Coordinates of C-alpha atoms in Angstrom, one line a residue:
X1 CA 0.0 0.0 0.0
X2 CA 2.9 2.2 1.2
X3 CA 5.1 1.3 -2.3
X4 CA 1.5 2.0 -4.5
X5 CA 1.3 5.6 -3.0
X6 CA 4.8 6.7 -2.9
X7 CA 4.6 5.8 -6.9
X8 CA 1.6 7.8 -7.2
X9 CA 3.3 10.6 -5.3
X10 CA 6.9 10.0 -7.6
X11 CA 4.2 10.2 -10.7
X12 CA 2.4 13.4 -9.3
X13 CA 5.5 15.2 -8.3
X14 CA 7.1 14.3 -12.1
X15 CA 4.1 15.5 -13.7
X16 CA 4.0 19.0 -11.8
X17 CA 7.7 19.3 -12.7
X18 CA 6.7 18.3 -16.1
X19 CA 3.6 21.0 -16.3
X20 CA 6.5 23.4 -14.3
X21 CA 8.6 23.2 -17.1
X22 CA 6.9 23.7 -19.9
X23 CA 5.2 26.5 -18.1
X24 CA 8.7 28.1 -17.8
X25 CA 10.1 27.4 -21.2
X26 CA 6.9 29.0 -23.1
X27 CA 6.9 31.9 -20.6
X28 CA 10.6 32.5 -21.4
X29 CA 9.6 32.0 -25.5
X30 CA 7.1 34.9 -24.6
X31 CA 9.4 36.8 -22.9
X32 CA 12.2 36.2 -25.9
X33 CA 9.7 37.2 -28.3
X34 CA 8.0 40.2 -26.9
X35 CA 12.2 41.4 -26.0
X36 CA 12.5 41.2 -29.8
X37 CA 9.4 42.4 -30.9
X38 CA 10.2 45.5 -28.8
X39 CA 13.3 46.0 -30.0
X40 CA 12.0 46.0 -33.9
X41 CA 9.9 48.8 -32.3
X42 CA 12.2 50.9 -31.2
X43 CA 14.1 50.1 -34.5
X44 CA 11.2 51.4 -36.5
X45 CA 10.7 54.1 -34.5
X46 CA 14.6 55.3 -34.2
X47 CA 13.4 55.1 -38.0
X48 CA 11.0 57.5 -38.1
X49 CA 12.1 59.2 -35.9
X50 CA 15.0 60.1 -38.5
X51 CA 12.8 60.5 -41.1
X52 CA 10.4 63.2 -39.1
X53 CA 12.9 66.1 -39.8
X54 CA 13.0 65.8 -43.4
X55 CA 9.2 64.9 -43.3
X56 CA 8.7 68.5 -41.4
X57 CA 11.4 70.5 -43.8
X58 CA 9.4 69.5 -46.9
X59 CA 5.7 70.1 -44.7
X60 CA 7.5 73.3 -43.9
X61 CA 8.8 74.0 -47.6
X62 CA 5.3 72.7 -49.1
X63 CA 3.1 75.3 -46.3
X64 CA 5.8 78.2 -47.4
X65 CA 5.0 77.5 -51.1
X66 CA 1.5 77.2 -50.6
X67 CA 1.1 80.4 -49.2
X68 CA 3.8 81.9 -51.8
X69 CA 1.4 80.1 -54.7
X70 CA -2.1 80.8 -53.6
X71 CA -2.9 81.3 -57.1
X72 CA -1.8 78.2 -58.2
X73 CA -3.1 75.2 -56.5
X74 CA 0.2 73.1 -57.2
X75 CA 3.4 72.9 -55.3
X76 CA 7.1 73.5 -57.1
X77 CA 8.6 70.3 -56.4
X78 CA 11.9 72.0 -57.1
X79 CA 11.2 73.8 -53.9
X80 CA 11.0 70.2 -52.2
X81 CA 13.7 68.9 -53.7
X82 CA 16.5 71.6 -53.0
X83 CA 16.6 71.2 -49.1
X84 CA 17.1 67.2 -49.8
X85 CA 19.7 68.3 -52.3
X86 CA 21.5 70.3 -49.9
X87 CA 21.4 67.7 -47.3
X88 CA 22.4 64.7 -49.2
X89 CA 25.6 66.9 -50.3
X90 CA 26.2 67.9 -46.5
X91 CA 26.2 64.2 -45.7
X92 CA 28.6 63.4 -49.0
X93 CA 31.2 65.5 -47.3
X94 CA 31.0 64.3 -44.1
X95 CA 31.1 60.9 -45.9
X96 CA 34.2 62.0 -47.5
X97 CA 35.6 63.6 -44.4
X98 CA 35.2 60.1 -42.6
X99 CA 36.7 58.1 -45.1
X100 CA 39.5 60.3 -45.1
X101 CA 40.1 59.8 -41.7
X102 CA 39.6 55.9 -42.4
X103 CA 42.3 56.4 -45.0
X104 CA 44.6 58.5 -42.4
X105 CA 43.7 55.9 -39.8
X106 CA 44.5 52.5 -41.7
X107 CA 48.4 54.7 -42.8
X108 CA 49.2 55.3 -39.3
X109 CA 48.4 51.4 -38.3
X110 CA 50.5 50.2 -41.4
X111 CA 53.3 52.2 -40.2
X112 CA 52.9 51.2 -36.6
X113 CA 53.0 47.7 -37.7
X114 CA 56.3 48.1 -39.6
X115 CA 57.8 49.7 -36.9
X116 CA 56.9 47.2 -34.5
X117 CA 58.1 44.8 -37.3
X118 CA 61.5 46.5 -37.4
X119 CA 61.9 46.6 -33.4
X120 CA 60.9 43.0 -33.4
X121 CA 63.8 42.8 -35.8
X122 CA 66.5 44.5 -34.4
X123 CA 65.1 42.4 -31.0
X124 CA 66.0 39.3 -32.4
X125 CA 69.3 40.2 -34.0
X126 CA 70.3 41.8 -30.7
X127 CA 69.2 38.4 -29.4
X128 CA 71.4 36.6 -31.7
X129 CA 74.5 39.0 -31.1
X130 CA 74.1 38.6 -27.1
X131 CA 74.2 34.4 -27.9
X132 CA 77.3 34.7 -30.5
X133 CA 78.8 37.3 -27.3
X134 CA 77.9 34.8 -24.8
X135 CA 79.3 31.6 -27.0
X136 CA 82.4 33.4 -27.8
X137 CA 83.1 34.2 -24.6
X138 CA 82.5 30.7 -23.1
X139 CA 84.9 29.2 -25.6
X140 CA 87.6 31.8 -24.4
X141 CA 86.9 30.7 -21.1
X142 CA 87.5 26.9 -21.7
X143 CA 90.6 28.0 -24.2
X144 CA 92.3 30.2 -21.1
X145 CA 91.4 27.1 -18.7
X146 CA 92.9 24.6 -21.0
X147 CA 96.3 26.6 -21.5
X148 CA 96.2 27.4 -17.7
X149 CA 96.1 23.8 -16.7
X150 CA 98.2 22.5 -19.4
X151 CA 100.8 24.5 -18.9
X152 CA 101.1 25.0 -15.8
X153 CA 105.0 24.4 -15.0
X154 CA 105.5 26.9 -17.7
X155 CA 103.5 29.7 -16.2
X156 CA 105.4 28.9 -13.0
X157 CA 108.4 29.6 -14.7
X158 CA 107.5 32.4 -16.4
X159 CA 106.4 33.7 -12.9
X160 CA 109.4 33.1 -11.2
X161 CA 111.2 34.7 -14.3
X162 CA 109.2 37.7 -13.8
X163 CA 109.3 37.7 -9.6
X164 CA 112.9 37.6 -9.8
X165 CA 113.0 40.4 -12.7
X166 CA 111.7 42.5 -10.0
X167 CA 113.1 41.3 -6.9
X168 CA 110.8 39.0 -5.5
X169 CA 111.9 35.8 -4.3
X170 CA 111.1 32.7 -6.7
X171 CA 108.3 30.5 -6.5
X172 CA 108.8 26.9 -5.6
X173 CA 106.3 24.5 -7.0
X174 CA 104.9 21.4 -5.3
X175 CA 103.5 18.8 -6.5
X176 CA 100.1 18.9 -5.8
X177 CA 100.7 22.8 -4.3
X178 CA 99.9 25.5 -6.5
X179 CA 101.1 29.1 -5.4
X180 CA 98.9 32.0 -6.2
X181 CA 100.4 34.9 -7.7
X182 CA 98.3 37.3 -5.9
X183 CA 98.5 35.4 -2.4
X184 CA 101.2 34.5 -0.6
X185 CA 100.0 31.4 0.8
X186 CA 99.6 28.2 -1.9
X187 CA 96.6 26.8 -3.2
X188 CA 95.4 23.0 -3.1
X189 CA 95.4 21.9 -6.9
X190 CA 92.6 20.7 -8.1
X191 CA 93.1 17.1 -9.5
X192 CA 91.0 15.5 -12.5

């Protein structure tokens, strides 16, 4: 009895959420359609709204007319058509004056992309010059440390040569001693 009701409960509570949801999704399709219904509204009326000013200068131009014709019962359409005239040639120019500005514009990003081109350029060579620096100056080191070590008994000679040209006493080497030249007190030698 328990197990029949709490399936009719499961079934009632799935078929609320069921009524719940559909419920929501066609209020939300109402909401997504009056939104866009309201914005082709406003569109239109942004529209006319543009429109209304040349709509009132011809009104305006037609009422002057009229009362300049009374004889006549016809309007110069000239009369109507020289204020459209004069505004379609004011927005020409500014039409021209914008895509000068475009053309002004789109100069000034071609030649900020070649100079950032050409520092990019001269980054990457400095780059290169800094490695070549860097190389060279690693392969001087292990040259320098190569004579150094290989020739070591010569260089002590050569320094005792020199100490004695200037009155210092001689350096004695030791095997496994090295003296320093700017110390007085020798130095263990590294071995291999």
């Amino acid at each position: 009895m328990q197990n029949t009701d709490r399936k009719k409960d499961i079934k009632i509570k799935k078929y609320i959420l069921g009524v719940l949801i559909v419920t929501l999704t066609i209020l939300t399709t109402i909401i997504t359609l009056m939104y866009v219904l309201k914005s082709k509204e406003e569109q239109q009326s942004k529209a006319t709204q543009i429109l209304d000013p040349s709509k009132q200068e011809a009104a305006n131009i037609s009422k002057e007319t009229a009362t300049e014709n009374q004889n006549t019962t016809q309007t110069d359409t000239r009369v109507l058509i020289q204020p459209l005239q004069e505004r379609i040639a004011s927005d020409e120019e500014r039409i021209m004056q914008i895509e000068e500005e475009i053309k002004a514009l789109k100069e000034i990003i071609k030649k900020q992309e070649i100079a950032s081109a050409l520092f990019m350029d001269n980054v990457q060579k400095t780059d290169t010059f800094i490695e070549t620096i860097n190389r060279v100056i690693s392969e001087s080191q292990k040259i320098l440390r190569s004579l150094v070590l290989g020739h070591g008994e010569s260089i002590t000679k050569l320094n005792n040569l020199v100490f004695r040209a200037t009155g210092v006493s001689s350096i004695q080497n030791q095997p496994g001693k090295r003296m320093s030249v700017f110390k007085d007190s020798p130095e263990e030698e590294e071995q291999p």
